[in-house]
Amino acid sequence: MTLDATLDPALRSWVDSANLPGADFPIQNLPFGCFHPADGQLARCGVAIGTQILDLLEAREAGLLDGLRAEVVDACGAESLTPLFATGRSGISSLRQRVSALLASGGDAAARARAVPGLLVAQDAVRMALPAVIGDYTDFYASIDHATNVGSMFRPDNPLLPNYKHVPIGYHGRASSVIVSGGPVKRPMGQVAAKPEGPPTFGPSARMDYELEVGAFIAGGNALGHAIPLAEAERHLAGLVLVNDWSARDVQAWEYQPLGPFLAKNFATTVSPWVVTLDALEPFRVPARERDASDPPVLPYLTDARNERAGGFGITLEVWLRSAQMREAGEPAVRISHGDFTGMYWTMAQMLTHHASNGCNLRPGDLLASGTVSGAAKDSRGCLLELTWRGSEPITLPNGETRGFLADGDEVILRGWCERPGAVRIGFGECRGQLLPAG
Ligand code: MN
């Protein structure tokens, strides 16, 4: 593994909060995001450092980005990261390297940056925006433990369908209802049926759920009709975020056959605001999940040695819940499950390559999500459907409240981070949302 200088564990920043142990955003991370400097002001692009944001528009105006490719410098004045993502992995990497030099302790670039007033803004003083203009959103189903658990509830004799180990299963989601962390989510109305054969009634969903997922933003992209070989897939990945694919299980159960999820999923999807680049994730690459000896071989277009050796990402994930009653009593959120992204059956590169394999064009800013991240252990199930086995085994919160599915006022907080010996820990920040009553 060759690591670039921005990942040197010895690097420190002149922004003190970035050097604290356990910080999500040390100088080795430098994720990109968008923020509103003040209410009513257009969003700007920035980079998280400690508890601060480096304002890329201010950096550009101060000449701190001079010498980078013109389209990269232009993109730093945009209202979303989509133009930056259009410059591809090389554009994103060149900007991240420059920002590392600006924020490092010592050096000429850092000295110039420190002299620019307004270059940094506090994260807690601004409102975050969606990172990109998301043209299309696709959600996969890449956790075999999730697929097996859900399948066994609905088809006990035949939990895993015959296609699962051959094809990365996915569906086209809805981009217009993807929102950034912190935005409220209203309990949706929908058709629900008490019995599989109906008849349905129309009303508020009574089986609201979250799904713990990891998302990837597309960089570069492909022209219509041109596939992306697996060896090139990661050149089209800008970086990763946390995703909560809110789901109305009763609506889903009634509507999903024969064409798959529709209104049960598209009322809201929450993403974390900071896009952790593939460059920053390089120290945390892991092998793709090893297939069982009895598994069928993967078709050639979906496998190569590099993907097997390092196609995965070692990300630890957590789900936290805080009910309205807990909030009123001043009690903190409680962790209800934890997950490990290394156990996914398909890698992000395989999902991307499969998506484009028929010539479907992926565009900068498109969002791909992994599907619910679940493990074999009960406390690593990534949604309440699995965790409470369709509500039949409710979980108990520290104050005695129980949950089969979400209640109005519940706040769901997803967290994720990467750590390993010899590297500086990096985090994703939070993906947070509160469920509001229907109506
Ligand atoms: Mn999902």
Coordinates of C-alpha atoms in Angstrom, one line a residue, residues 154 191-198 207 247-258 260-265 385 390:
F154 CA -41.3 -13.6 4.3
Q191 CA -51.9 2.1 1.8
V192 CA -51.5 -0.7 4.3
A193 CA -53.3 -4.1 4.5
A194 CA -53.8 -6.2 7.6
K195 CA -53.8 -9.4 5.5
P196 CA -51.6 -10.2 2.5
E197 CA -54.6 -10.5 0.3
G198 CA -56.1 -7.1 1.5
R207 CA -44.4 0.4 11.1
S247 CA -38.8 2.8 5.4
A248 CA -42.5 2.4 6.0
R249 CA -42.6 -1.4 6.4
D250 CA -46.4 -1.8 6.3
V251 CA -46.7 0.2 3.1
Q252 CA -43.7 -1.8 1.7
A253 CA -45.3 -5.2 2.5
W254 CA -48.5 -4.3 0.6
E255 CA -46.9 -2.5 -2.4
Y256 CA -43.6 -4.2 -3.1
Q257 CA -44.8 -6.9 -5.5
P258 CA -44.2 -7.2 -8.4
G260 CA -40.2 -3.5 -5.7
P261 CA -40.1 -0.5 -3.3
F262 CA -42.0 2.6 -4.2
L263 CA -43.8 5.0 -1.8
A264 CA -42.5 3.0 1.3
K265 CA -39.1 4.4 0.6
L385 CA -37.5 -4.9 11.0
R390 CA -41.0 -7.5 12.5

